[in-house]
Amino acid sequence: MGILKLQRMIDDLCFCEEVKVEKTSLIIDGAALYYCLYYNSDPKLDQRCGGDYPGFKDDVCKFFEALKDCEVTPYIFLDGAAGSEKQKTLHSRLKHRLENAKTIAESEPDAAPQGCNVLPPLVKDVFIEILKEKDIMFEQCLGEADPEVVSAANQNQCAVLSHDADFCIYDVNKGFLHLDNFEWKRKKDGKIPAKLYTRSKFCEHFKLDPALMPVFASIAGNDYSILKDNGTFANESSSSGEYRIKRLDGILRFLSKVNLHGLNDSQKRERALSQALSHVGKEENQTFKLSIQKYVQPEKTSSELPSWVSKKVERGEITTFVISVVDQKTMMLPVLVEDFSQRSSYTAAYRIRQYFYGLLIGGQMCTEYDRDREEIKDKRHRCVSVVHVTLQVQTSALENIPDQLKLPVCVTVFWFNNLKLGQKAETVHCLHALLLGFVCDRDGPGKSLSSLSNMTDILLANTWKYPRVAHAFSQWLCCMRQSLHLNQLLCSPLPEPQCARLYCGPLLHRLADEETFEKLLKTLRGKKKKLYQDLKTIFHLLARKKTLVIGDSVLKDVDPEIPATTLTYRSGATAGDIEAKLKLLAQDEHRFDKIVIHVSNNDIQNHQLEVIKPKIESVCNFAKTMSDSVGFSGPLPSRTNAHIIRSLSSFNCWLSNWCPENNVGFINNWKMFGLKPGLIESNHIYPTREGADLISRKLAKFILS
């Protein structure tokens, strides 16, 4: 990231020349650009709910349209893996970002302190996707992009656009444009207002030999070295600026006074460094010399990757994480905004990473850096060779799913089946929100999830209603990103999805609210409605769940539309009748992943509550011998007479308390049907068509939970 406060010093001293950018080539630091566009968006893009990728894509496209309007030809360079000499700096940054993530997670929406930012996990992947889609020239480097940025800028005789103050140090012939001063939104008459920095003007002001700029950077403090001078340089400065600027000024004044007469550039740097170290009582060491060399002879990074993999990395077809794994046997997992009371969301995708590592380095150890509570810790993992499909989904099961959704559906199945938090009601809501989100983005390339924000009845409240919801979505994002990278490494056995259209955090958090979900679900028509049903169907098939729904004839018009679900009923069936039916099924060795027992008013009409309780307990206990998961669908509020309604109400109240106490699921039909008229027929026994549809939806949601 360059020298701290150097850009502030340059701005304060007005070194930059105001220019109008038009009809030129421009070398762009890709990482600086996507960070800048995401963090400086207006309105501010989400960082709290996993990211707003449709919104980010919109901003990126507008940026490149502005360049096109001004006849500016961009060439993007993206960072690869950082070298081992930078690991200490990266670890420090990771800790700082972890603090930012925790602050954002615990703050009210848009209330995090200014400058407190965390990049959502899919931003770089979405950015590369846009570059390909827009046919913009780019290269993903194997190491840091700086050397190749400088080389390309000087070769093409054009300026560099970045946010990194290191480009103030490099000898860039046509100068450096800082992103903060590149006012592309204010373009006028085919020109973009900007401020151009040149190293020559900076050196002229401080009467500094340009050959000493790398020495200045190495002792002022960059990603590789810093000279701890205990305030010596700041105390010798006449600058009126803050301490860090006074220190920079003091270093520059000191270096400008070093006698360089008769020396070549290399000797000048050696003498200046030696005198600076001596001035503050430090001994010479290799760290500073290596840091200086980064600016003097910037070299393209090499890697141990096979050439075919390297070429795919450079074309953006494979993630740069492969370089860190192969060359350094490490993986620094980017910080996430998540529920910090839970284990890291990356644990949900651990098995995917194991196979990713196994493909790259066989059975060798790989060290991961990830969050452990509120600290960054390293964990060593032995890799596993790929012996079966990681996501455990047969591609033949995906035939009716659009290509763009095949990988996301597989990821969603994997994520849901492996939820570390358990498949609670809130996380089931997340599942339905994701599936509905997939459906709502099938209108074509010009449409995105963000278009739904125009619906007046859906407010994109950027909030965490439940921490468990936020964490479940965070886990899904980890699984999605790492499955995407594994799919790339395997040469895309599944079509690569358009990530920008998959996830809009604020919207999905809102859709995880049951009431909002139901409102949007009712708006589905035609192909969208069919796709949603197909997704539900394929999801349950892939999840390999076998369910039994059993009860009386209240269920005759009920259809949860979930594959592998058997629904059986008998008119007038009591708890005893249901248990007898279960025993018949057990004789044929039937087992189910889930059994849902619908209880009606048949028992109440014949028995007192105290007589019914043991019958319910008995049928439940027997059902547990046939399934690991049992639930009850409660009675409907029948209004045949006052005695029956009171008895049923007492029964429902007891059942709603007894079920959770005994680790049994419960669907509270009483509450749902009691709030809305027109759900029960005039005979006060059977549900109307609308009532049966409501029971079907609640059963479907319960079955998928």
XYZ file of C-alpha atoms in Angstrom:
705
model
C 0.000 0.000 0.000
C 3.009 2.319 -0.057
C 4.179 4.932 2.427
C 1.674 6.060 5.040
C 0.692 9.754 4.719
C 2.851 10.355 1.623
C -0.192 11.088 -0.553
C -1.510 13.465 2.105
C 1.833 15.297 2.054
C 1.751 15.524 -1.751
C -1.806 16.908 -1.706
C -0.959 19.432 1.029
C 2.052 20.732 -0.900
C 0.095 20.877 -4.181
C 2.712 18.994 -6.195
C 0.171 17.626 -8.654
C -0.753 19.214 -11.951
C -4.436 19.470 -12.847
C -5.053 17.648 -16.125
C -7.916 16.511 -18.388
C -7.644 12.838 -19.334
C -8.763 11.990 -22.876
C -7.733 10.005 -25.960
C -4.998 8.011 -24.264
C -4.061 4.619 -22.951
C -4.096 4.111 -19.201
C -2.438 1.421 -17.092
C -4.683 0.640 -14.105
C -3.859 -1.083 -10.824
C -6.855 -3.440 -10.752
C -6.902 -4.163 -7.010
C -6.763 -0.445 -6.186
C -9.623 0.172 -8.605
C -12.050 -2.434 -7.260
C -11.302 -1.469 -3.645
C -11.844 2.190 -4.481
C -15.057 1.636 -6.447
C -16.551 -0.551 -3.716
C -15.555 1.587 -0.730
C -16.320 4.976 -2.314
C -19.645 4.102 -3.923
C -22.542 6.514 -3.554
C -24.873 5.329 -2.159
C -22.585 3.166 -0.077
C -22.519 -0.493 -1.081
C -23.228 -3.128 1.545
C -20.348 -4.565 3.581
C -22.461 -5.981 6.394
C -24.631 -8.606 4.708
C -22.047 -10.289 2.471
C -21.936 -7.685 -0.292
C -24.064 -6.088 -2.990
C -22.597 -7.529 -6.187
C -25.287 -6.293 -8.600
C -24.718 -2.770 -7.264
C -20.938 -3.179 -7.551
C -21.242 -4.389 -11.150
C -23.325 -1.340 -11.984
C -20.601 1.006 -10.639
C -17.783 -0.852 -12.420
C -19.653 -0.739 -15.729
C -20.284 3.004 -15.325
C -16.562 3.570 -14.684
C -15.519 1.814 -17.882
C -18.294 3.531 -19.854
C -16.856 6.872 -18.688
C -13.407 5.853 -19.960
C -14.894 4.767 -23.279
C -16.743 8.080 -23.669
C -13.418 9.893 -23.229
C -11.581 7.552 -25.623
C -9.388 6.242 -22.808
C -8.134 2.691 -23.421
C -7.610 0.853 -20.116
C -5.258 -2.040 -19.472
C -5.747 -3.661 -16.069
C -3.116 -5.456 -13.995
C -4.273 -7.528 -11.014
C -2.157 -8.698 -8.081
C -1.251 -12.351 -7.715
C 0.266 -13.835 -4.569
C 2.510 -11.814 -2.244
C 6.025 -13.109 -1.632
C 7.105 -14.791 1.593
C 9.020 -11.629 2.586
C 5.673 -9.829 2.907
C 3.930 -12.388 5.160
C 4.424 -10.329 8.324
C 2.782 -7.292 6.711
C -0.105 -9.405 5.384
C -0.680 -10.966 8.799
C -0.784 -7.498 10.369
C -3.306 -6.336 7.753
C -5.426 -9.408 8.357
C -5.605 -8.560 12.073
C -6.553 -4.967 11.282
C -9.300 -6.093 8.889
C -10.593 -8.507 11.505
C -11.051 -5.576 13.894
C -12.878 -3.672 11.138
C -15.128 -6.665 10.432
C -16.089 -6.967 14.091
C -16.817 -3.232 14.280
C -19.045 -3.382 11.185
C -20.831 -6.498 12.492
C -21.592 -4.826 15.820
C -22.527 -1.387 14.424
C -25.917 -0.176 13.297
C -26.386 -0.072 9.506
C -24.160 2.625 7.938
C -22.923 3.600 11.417
C -19.402 2.105 11.245
C -16.630 4.734 11.614
C -15.398 6.363 8.417
C -12.563 4.371 6.888
C -13.678 1.173 8.636
C -14.045 -1.101 5.606
C -13.993 -4.800 4.760
C -14.154 -6.016 1.168
C -16.945 -8.614 0.650
C -15.622 -12.027 -0.452
C -16.729 -12.194 -4.102
C -15.676 -8.679 -5.200
C -12.493 -9.693 -7.043
C -14.239 -12.611 -8.770
C -17.064 -10.315 -9.892
C -14.556 -7.700 -11.089
C -12.733 -10.240 -13.290
C -16.088 -11.474 -14.580
C -16.952 -7.920 -15.681
C -13.570 -7.415 -17.390
C -14.182 -10.555 -19.458
C -17.772 -9.603 -20.217
C -16.753 -6.088 -21.351
C -13.739 -7.400 -23.288
C -11.379 -5.136 -21.348
C -7.699 -6.029 -21.609
C -6.285 -7.345 -18.356
C -3.628 -9.586 -16.899
C -3.573 -11.295 -13.529
C 0.028 -11.377 -12.313
C 1.675 -14.274 -10.517
C 3.096 -11.919 -7.886
C 2.510 -8.272 -7.034
C 1.350 -6.226 -10.000
C 3.548 -3.144 -9.365
C 6.580 -4.196 -11.489
C 4.405 -5.063 -14.467
C 2.326 -1.905 -14.080
C 5.459 0.274 -14.199
C 6.948 -1.659 -17.106
C 3.731 -1.456 -19.160
C 3.277 2.259 -18.406
C 6.811 3.133 -19.548
C 6.634 0.853 -22.566
C 3.331 2.401 -23.703
C 4.287 5.917 -22.585
C 1.154 6.444 -20.516
C 0.256 7.229 -16.916
C -0.593 4.826 -14.069
C -3.947 4.996 -12.252
C -3.847 3.608 -8.718
C -4.380 4.290 -5.037
C -0.933 2.998 -4.052
C 1.607 5.651 -3.055
C 4.395 3.284 -4.148
C 3.870 4.698 -7.647
C 5.174 8.013 -6.301
C 8.489 6.225 -5.776
C 8.795 4.315 -9.054
C 10.197 6.065 -12.112
C 6.987 6.281 -14.167
C 7.765 8.448 -17.218
C 4.256 9.824 -17.761
C 3.374 10.109 -14.087
C 0.853 8.771 -11.599
C -2.871 9.540 -11.320
C -4.293 8.960 -7.844
C -7.779 7.420 -7.841
C -8.997 9.873 -5.199
C -8.377 12.715 -7.669
C -9.596 10.896 -10.798
C -13.063 12.445 -11.101
C -14.621 10.159 -13.692
C -18.144 10.944 -12.519
C -17.537 14.611 -13.453
C -16.428 13.974 -17.030
C -17.337 16.767 -19.402
C -16.850 17.214 -23.130
C -15.122 13.838 -23.338
C -12.540 14.695 -20.658
C -11.998 13.453 -17.103
C -10.614 15.938 -14.523
C -7.615 14.478 -12.656
C -4.367 15.397 -10.904
C -1.049 14.163 -12.278
C 1.935 13.477 -10.028
C 5.467 13.282 -11.418
C 8.472 12.110 -9.440
C 10.680 14.790 -10.995
C 8.556 17.625 -9.565
C 8.571 16.005 -6.105
C 12.366 15.607 -6.135
C 12.835 19.133 -7.438
C 10.897 20.545 -4.481
C 12.973 18.668 -1.891
C 16.235 19.033 -3.869
C 16.504 15.253 -3.749
C 18.419 13.103 -6.209
C 15.763 10.855 -7.861
C 18.075 7.875 -7.350
C 17.370 8.157 -3.590
C 13.600 7.807 -3.817
C 13.820 4.011 -3.144
C 15.967 4.744 -0.056
C 13.359 7.231 1.143
C 10.610 4.609 0.742
C 12.542 1.849 2.524
C 13.297 3.892 5.648
C 10.020 5.885 5.692
C 8.135 2.577 5.826
C 6.534 0.414 3.172
C 5.299 -3.189 3.025
C 8.819 -4.560 3.428
C 10.758 -2.327 5.818
C 10.631 0.675 8.155
C 13.352 2.471 10.081
C 12.376 2.998 13.720
C 14.011 6.317 14.514
C 12.233 7.228 17.803
C 11.222 10.650 16.473
C 14.691 11.726 15.294
C 13.631 12.742 11.783
C 10.372 14.365 12.890
C 12.233 16.490 15.448
C 14.604 17.760 12.742
C 11.739 18.821 10.446
C 10.472 22.387 10.089
C 7.135 21.167 8.679
C 3.960 22.274 10.481
C 2.166 19.044 9.608
C 1.183 16.135 11.859
C 3.875 13.821 13.263
C 3.955 11.336 10.366
C 4.235 14.121 7.785
C 6.939 15.851 9.857
C 8.839 12.538 9.899
C 8.591 12.168 6.099
C 9.735 15.756 5.665
C 12.670 15.173 8.042
C 13.791 12.057 6.127
C 13.648 13.890 2.788
C 15.587 16.880 4.160
C 18.229 14.555 5.597
C 18.653 12.579 2.351
C 18.904 15.783 0.301
C 22.013 16.751 2.292
C 23.943 13.510 1.732
C 27.079 14.115 -0.321
C 26.671 12.105 -3.540
C 29.392 13.717 -5.625
C 31.137 11.374 -8.059
C 28.910 8.351 -7.283
C 26.784 6.254 -9.616
C 23.130 5.605 -8.717
C 23.835 2.336 -6.882
C 26.622 3.922 -4.820
C 24.386 6.910 -4.047
C 21.724 4.635 -2.581
C 24.258 2.658 -0.581
C 25.782 5.805 0.948
C 22.432 7.435 1.697
C 21.116 4.304 3.427
C 24.313 3.875 5.454
C 24.238 7.483 6.671
C 20.518 7.355 7.517
C 20.980 4.199 9.597
C 24.034 5.634 11.309
C 22.159 8.871 12.023
C 19.628 7.047 14.220
C 22.080 4.523 15.688
C 21.003 1.489 13.649
C 23.165 -1.100 11.942
C 22.882 -2.006 8.283
C 20.907 -5.105 7.348
C 19.613 -6.841 4.241
C 15.963 -5.908 4.855
C 16.444 -2.335 3.669
C 18.585 -3.347 0.694
C 15.962 -5.847 -0.468
C 13.250 -3.215 -0.038
C 15.238 -0.716 -2.137
C 15.807 -3.310 -4.837
C 12.027 -3.717 -5.283
C 11.911 -0.188 -6.722
C 15.221 -0.203 -8.585
C 14.836 -3.455 -10.480
C 11.163 -4.489 -10.351
C 10.996 -8.042 -11.636
C 8.103 -10.175 -12.839
C 7.392 -12.925 -10.291
C 7.966 -16.546 -11.223
C 6.141 -19.542 -9.727
C 6.451 -23.297 -9.347
C 3.074 -23.702 -11.058
C 2.966 -25.740 -14.271
C 3.012 -23.413 -17.287
C -0.562 -24.278 -18.321
C -1.819 -23.316 -14.857
C 0.242 -20.096 -14.873
C -1.275 -19.077 -18.197
C -4.782 -19.722 -16.897
C -4.021 -17.616 -13.799
C -2.777 -14.760 -16.012
C -5.972 -14.934 -18.074
C -8.108 -14.822 -14.910
C -9.382 -18.360 -15.445
C -7.941 -19.705 -12.174
C -7.720 -17.972 -8.802
C -4.356 -16.615 -7.595
C -4.824 -18.589 -4.364
C -3.216 -21.525 -6.209
C 0.117 -19.641 -6.172
C 0.201 -19.261 -2.381
C -0.721 -22.916 -1.898
C 1.842 -24.295 -4.367
C 4.755 -21.918 -3.683
C 4.360 -21.237 0.044
C 1.969 -23.954 1.282
C -0.162 -21.233 2.895
C -3.668 -19.828 2.517
C -4.666 -16.511 4.099
C -8.450 -16.617 4.240
C -9.895 -13.112 3.718
C -11.717 -11.607 6.694
C -15.532 -11.777 6.724
C -18.234 -9.737 8.436
C -19.988 -12.520 10.333
C -21.381 -13.538 13.731
C -18.259 -13.460 15.906
C -19.895 -15.551 18.628
C -19.796 -18.505 16.205
C -16.913 -20.421 14.667
C -15.424 -18.973 11.485
C -17.721 -19.305 8.471
C -14.820 -20.885 6.593
C -15.314 -24.110 8.566
C -18.395 -24.738 6.395
C -16.168 -24.986 3.300
C -13.260 -26.866 4.883
C -13.878 -30.059 2.913
C -13.889 -28.093 -0.366
C -10.544 -26.503 0.508
C -9.105 -29.896 1.421
C -9.699 -31.144 -2.125
C -8.479 -27.845 -3.560
C -5.202 -28.264 -1.664
C -5.034 -31.956 -2.520
C -5.188 -31.232 -6.251
C -2.340 -28.734 -5.917
C 0.113 -30.264 -3.424
C -1.026 -33.844 -2.866
C -0.682 -34.993 0.741
C 1.583 -32.149 1.920
C 0.664 -29.852 4.802
C -0.948 -26.466 4.104
C -1.114 -23.685 6.714
C -4.324 -21.661 6.837
C -4.687 -18.274 8.515
C -8.242 -17.828 9.756
C -10.268 -16.332 12.591
C -10.340 -18.174 15.919
C -12.810 -16.230 18.056
C -11.440 -12.680 17.695
C -7.856 -13.483 16.696
C -6.079 -14.602 13.551
C -4.445 -17.988 14.076
C -2.598 -20.384 11.819
C -3.797 -23.967 11.480
C -1.982 -26.731 9.644
C -4.022 -29.166 7.576
C -3.041 -32.308 5.728
C -4.504 -32.274 2.242
C -6.689 -34.994 0.757
C -6.426 -36.358 -2.773
C -9.563 -35.962 -4.871
C -11.224 -39.368 -4.956
C -14.852 -38.337 -5.466
C -16.845 -35.285 -6.357
C -16.443 -32.825 -3.494
C -19.933 -31.401 -3.619
C -21.421 -34.905 -3.835
C -23.937 -34.072 -6.568
C -24.562 -36.112 -9.701
C -24.627 -33.717 -12.660
C -27.363 -35.821 -14.301
C -29.696 -34.562 -11.567
C -29.223 -31.003 -12.855
C -30.613 -31.505 -16.361
C -33.622 -29.196 -15.903
C -31.601 -26.440 -14.211
C -30.216 -23.526 -16.302
C -26.450 -23.749 -16.833
C -25.852 -20.558 -14.858
C -27.439 -22.131 -11.781
C -25.897 -25.613 -11.837
C -22.874 -24.778 -9.665
C -24.824 -22.492 -7.267
C -27.442 -25.231 -6.744
C -24.731 -27.818 -5.990
C -23.086 -25.387 -3.578
C -26.406 -24.670 -1.872
C -27.076 -28.382 -1.362
C -23.579 -28.889 0.059
C -23.906 -25.816 2.307
C -27.325 -26.777 3.655
C -26.388 -30.394 4.333
C -23.264 -29.319 6.204
C -24.512 -26.333 8.206
C -22.441 -26.197 11.380
C -25.205 -24.293 13.163
C -27.749 -26.973 12.383
C -30.744 -26.561 10.105
C -32.737 -24.209 12.325
C -35.828 -22.302 11.207
C -33.811 -19.160 10.420
C -31.343 -21.041 8.229
C -34.210 -22.716 6.364
C -35.420 -19.185 5.613
C -31.947 -18.468 4.202
C -32.262 -21.480 1.912
C -35.603 -20.302 0.548
C -34.277 -16.753 0.155
C -31.356 -18.045 -1.939
C -33.574 -20.201 -4.156
C -35.992 -17.333 -4.675
C -33.046 -15.026 -5.373
C -31.838 -17.393 -8.097
C -35.284 -17.325 -9.707
C -35.717 -13.563 -9.556
C -32.613 -12.982 -11.633
C -33.435 -14.878 -14.789
C -34.781 -12.026 -16.923
C -31.631 -11.518 -18.965
C -28.219 -9.892 -18.768
C -29.584 -6.437 -18.102
C -31.515 -7.468 -15.020
C -30.209 -8.171 -11.531
C -31.396 -8.826 -8.030
C -31.078 -5.143 -7.291
C -34.045 -4.457 -9.589
C -36.280 -5.976 -6.926
C -35.538 -3.003 -4.708
C -38.068 -1.095 -6.836
C -40.876 -3.160 -5.337
C -42.711 -0.880 -2.962
C -43.578 -3.650 -0.535
C -39.966 -4.800 -0.071
C -37.677 -2.508 1.881
C -34.004 -3.357 1.559
C -33.333 -2.970 5.261
C -29.569 -3.402 5.576
C -29.794 -5.132 8.910
C -29.105 -8.370 10.702
C -32.474 -9.464 12.005
C -30.908 -12.627 13.388
C -27.149 -13.268 13.816
C -27.768 -16.891 12.767
C -29.122 -15.667 9.412
C -26.048 -13.504 8.833
C -23.743 -16.389 9.689
C -25.587 -18.863 7.461
C -25.293 -16.502 4.472
C -21.622 -15.944 5.295
C -21.074 -19.712 5.253
C -22.840 -19.972 1.893
C -20.559 -17.281 0.441
C -17.478 -19.202 1.634
C -18.762 -22.403 0.039
C -19.663 -20.542 -3.166
C -16.326 -18.810 -3.596
C -14.237 -21.854 -2.838
C -16.383 -24.101 -5.027
C -15.984 -21.563 -7.816
C -12.200 -21.749 -7.446
C -12.209 -25.554 -7.277
C -14.392 -25.687 -10.384
C -11.868 -23.428 -12.173
C -8.982 -25.668 -11.152
C -10.863 -28.703 -12.505
C -11.275 -26.890 -15.862
C -14.953 -26.079 -15.232
C -16.860 -29.390 -15.245
C -19.845 -27.203 -14.357
C -20.519 -23.938 -16.242
C -19.128 -20.893 -14.462
C -21.984 -18.773 -13.068
C -22.282 -15.008 -13.256
C -21.388 -14.192 -9.668
C -22.634 -10.597 -9.937
C -26.178 -11.906 -10.330
C -26.151 -14.513 -7.581
C -26.058 -12.539 -4.364
C -27.334 -9.185 -3.126
C -26.808 -9.260 0.652
C -29.324 -6.638 1.825
C -32.071 -8.127 -0.348
C -31.411 -11.737 0.694
C -31.351 -10.755 4.375
C -34.732 -9.134 3.798
C -36.055 -12.221 1.973
C -35.018 -14.347 4.949
C -37.944 -12.660 6.692
C -40.868 -15.043 6.265
C -43.483 -12.387 5.598
C -41.438 -10.679 2.874
C -40.604 -14.037 1.323
C -44.296 -14.963 1.103
C -45.122 -11.622 -0.544
C -42.514 -12.056 -3.242
C -43.326 -15.739 -3.762
C -46.901 -14.816 -4.649
C -45.653 -12.552 -7.456
C -43.987 -15.448 -9.344
C -45.622 -16.320 -12.635
C -44.949 -18.557 -15.630
C -41.329 -19.593 -16.158
C -40.160 -18.074 -12.881
C -42.731 -20.015 -10.898
C -41.845 -23.240 -12.717
C -38.106 -22.658 -12.149
C -38.696 -22.108 -8.444
C -40.636 -25.380 -8.230
C -37.882 -27.150 -10.199
C -35.254 -25.771 -7.828
C -37.210 -26.946 -4.794
C -37.645 -30.344 -6.389
C -34.015 -30.766 -7.392
C -32.838 -29.484 -4.046
C -34.785 -32.101 -2.141
C -33.688 -34.860 -4.520
C -30.054 -33.850 -4.141
C -30.424 -33.532 -0.407
C -31.531 -37.187 -0.445
C -34.312 -36.744 2.143
C -37.193 -39.225 2.491
C -40.222 -37.907 4.364
C -43.542 -39.341 5.615
C -46.528 -37.074 6.336
C -49.315 -38.966 8.101
C -52.662 -37.955 9.635
C -56.399 -37.764 9.056
C -58.440 -36.534 6.067
C -57.647 -32.882 6.829
C -54.622 -33.692 4.617
C -56.696 -34.789 1.583
C -56.007 -31.617 -0.450
C -52.543 -30.978 0.970
C -49.487 -31.389 -1.296
C -46.108 -30.033 -0.099
C -44.671 -30.721 -3.608
C -41.414 -32.060 -2.163
C -39.887 -35.117 -3.896
C -39.455 -38.318 -1.891
C -42.346 -37.250 0.369
C -45.082 -39.809 1.083
C -48.408 -38.400 2.306
C -50.926 -40.819 3.778
C -54.199 -40.138 5.614
C -57.366 -41.875 6.872
C -60.671 -40.255 7.699
C -61.184 -39.955 11.459
C -57.657 -41.201 12.274
C -56.643 -40.860 15.943
C -53.173 -40.954 17.489
C -53.648 -44.686 18.075
C -54.602 -45.278 14.427
C -51.514 -43.389 13.261
C -49.257 -45.451 15.532
C -50.831 -48.664 14.182
C -50.122 -47.515 10.603
C -46.503 -46.718 11.521
C -46.092 -50.227 12.961
C -47.308 -51.726 9.696
C -44.766 -49.666 7.780
C -42.048 -50.682 10.248
C -42.752 -54.357 9.538
C -41.635 -53.717 5.951
C -38.478 -52.034 7.328
C -39.458 -48.559 6.164
C -37.248 -45.745 7.473
C -37.589 -42.031 6.880
C -35.354 -39.005 7.274
C -38.336 -37.177 8.714
C -41.834 -38.062 9.911
C -44.526 -35.388 10.282
C -47.676 -36.383 12.197
C -50.761 -34.248 11.703
C -53.056 -34.334 14.752
C -56.711 -33.276 14.491
C -59.715 -33.026 16.782
C -60.604 -36.724 16.534
C -58.959 -37.612 19.857
C -60.362 -34.533 21.605
C -63.940 -35.438 20.716
C -63.593 -38.773 22.487
C -61.118 -38.169 25.325
C -59.962 -35.687 27.935
C -56.609 -33.967 27.484
C -54.889 -36.032 30.195
C -55.892 -39.204 28.320
C -54.579 -37.865 25.002
C -51.121 -36.841 26.263
C -49.737 -40.390 26.717
C -51.153 -41.370 23.305
C -49.242 -38.494 21.672
C -46.075 -39.442 23.565
C -46.495 -43.062 22.500
C -46.919 -42.352 18.763
C -44.009 -39.923 18.922
C -41.703 -42.450 20.603
C -42.537 -45.100 18.033
C -42.019 -42.636 15.156
C -38.542 -41.915 16.569
C -37.636 -45.576 16.045
C -38.287 -45.080 12.319
C -36.757 -41.628 11.854
C -34.099 -39.345 13.334
C -36.436 -36.369 13.022
C -40.088 -36.229 14.113
C -42.498 -33.309 14.059
C -46.167 -32.618 14.722
C -48.518 -30.554 12.609
C -50.948 -29.116 15.149
C -54.776 -29.066 15.039
C -56.846 -26.485 13.169
C -59.062 -24.155 15.225
C -62.371 -25.988 14.673
C -65.428 -23.955 15.700
C -68.028 -26.714 16.017
C -68.890 -25.822 19.632
C -67.441 -23.927 22.585
C -66.365 -27.084 24.474
C -64.425 -28.459 21.506
C -62.717 -25.113 20.822
C -61.587 -24.817 24.466
C -60.324 -28.409 24.515
C -58.502 -27.997 21.210
C -56.941 -24.728 22.372
C -55.660 -26.402 25.562
C -54.348 -29.343 23.533
C -52.552 -27.060 21.066
C -51.042 -25.042 23.910
C -49.751 -28.202 25.617
C -48.403 -29.634 22.334
C -46.616 -26.378 21.415
C -44.717 -26.543 24.734
C -44.196 -30.295 24.873
C -42.653 -30.602 21.382
C -39.614 -28.328 21.861
C -39.047 -29.766 25.353
C -38.715 -33.215 23.767
C -36.677 -32.204 20.711
C -39.680 -32.603 18.423
C -40.650 -30.158 15.663
C -43.977 -28.341 15.749
C -46.082 -26.507 13.133
C -48.511 -24.187 14.863
C -51.534 -24.333 12.531
C -53.729 -22.891 15.266
C -51.885 -19.599 15.196
C -51.791 -19.397 11.382
C -55.455 -20.286 10.842
C -56.742 -18.235 13.733
C -55.359 -14.982 12.300
C -57.052 -15.082 8.893
C -60.653 -15.844 7.867
C -61.552 -18.005 4.880
C -59.058 -20.783 5.573
C -61.539 -23.331 6.991
C -64.678 -24.616 5.241
C -68.135 -23.961 6.601
C -68.250 -27.459 8.139
C -65.486 -26.178 10.520
C -63.401 -29.317 9.889
C -61.563 -29.222 6.554
C -59.355 -26.447 5.227
C -60.425 -24.527 2.136
C -58.225 -24.657 -0.960
C -56.377 -21.591 0.315
C -56.062 -23.225 3.748
C -54.726 -26.469 2.218
C -52.159 -24.427 0.222
C -51.040 -22.740 3.438
C -50.582 -26.119 5.185
C -48.685 -27.361 2.090
C -46.257 -24.422 2.200
C -45.652 -24.778 5.925
C -45.095 -28.521 5.563
C -42.678 -27.927 2.666
C -40.672 -25.461 4.712
C -40.679 -27.823 7.702
C -39.602 -30.798 5.563
C -36.671 -28.831 4.136
C -35.591 -27.754 7.606
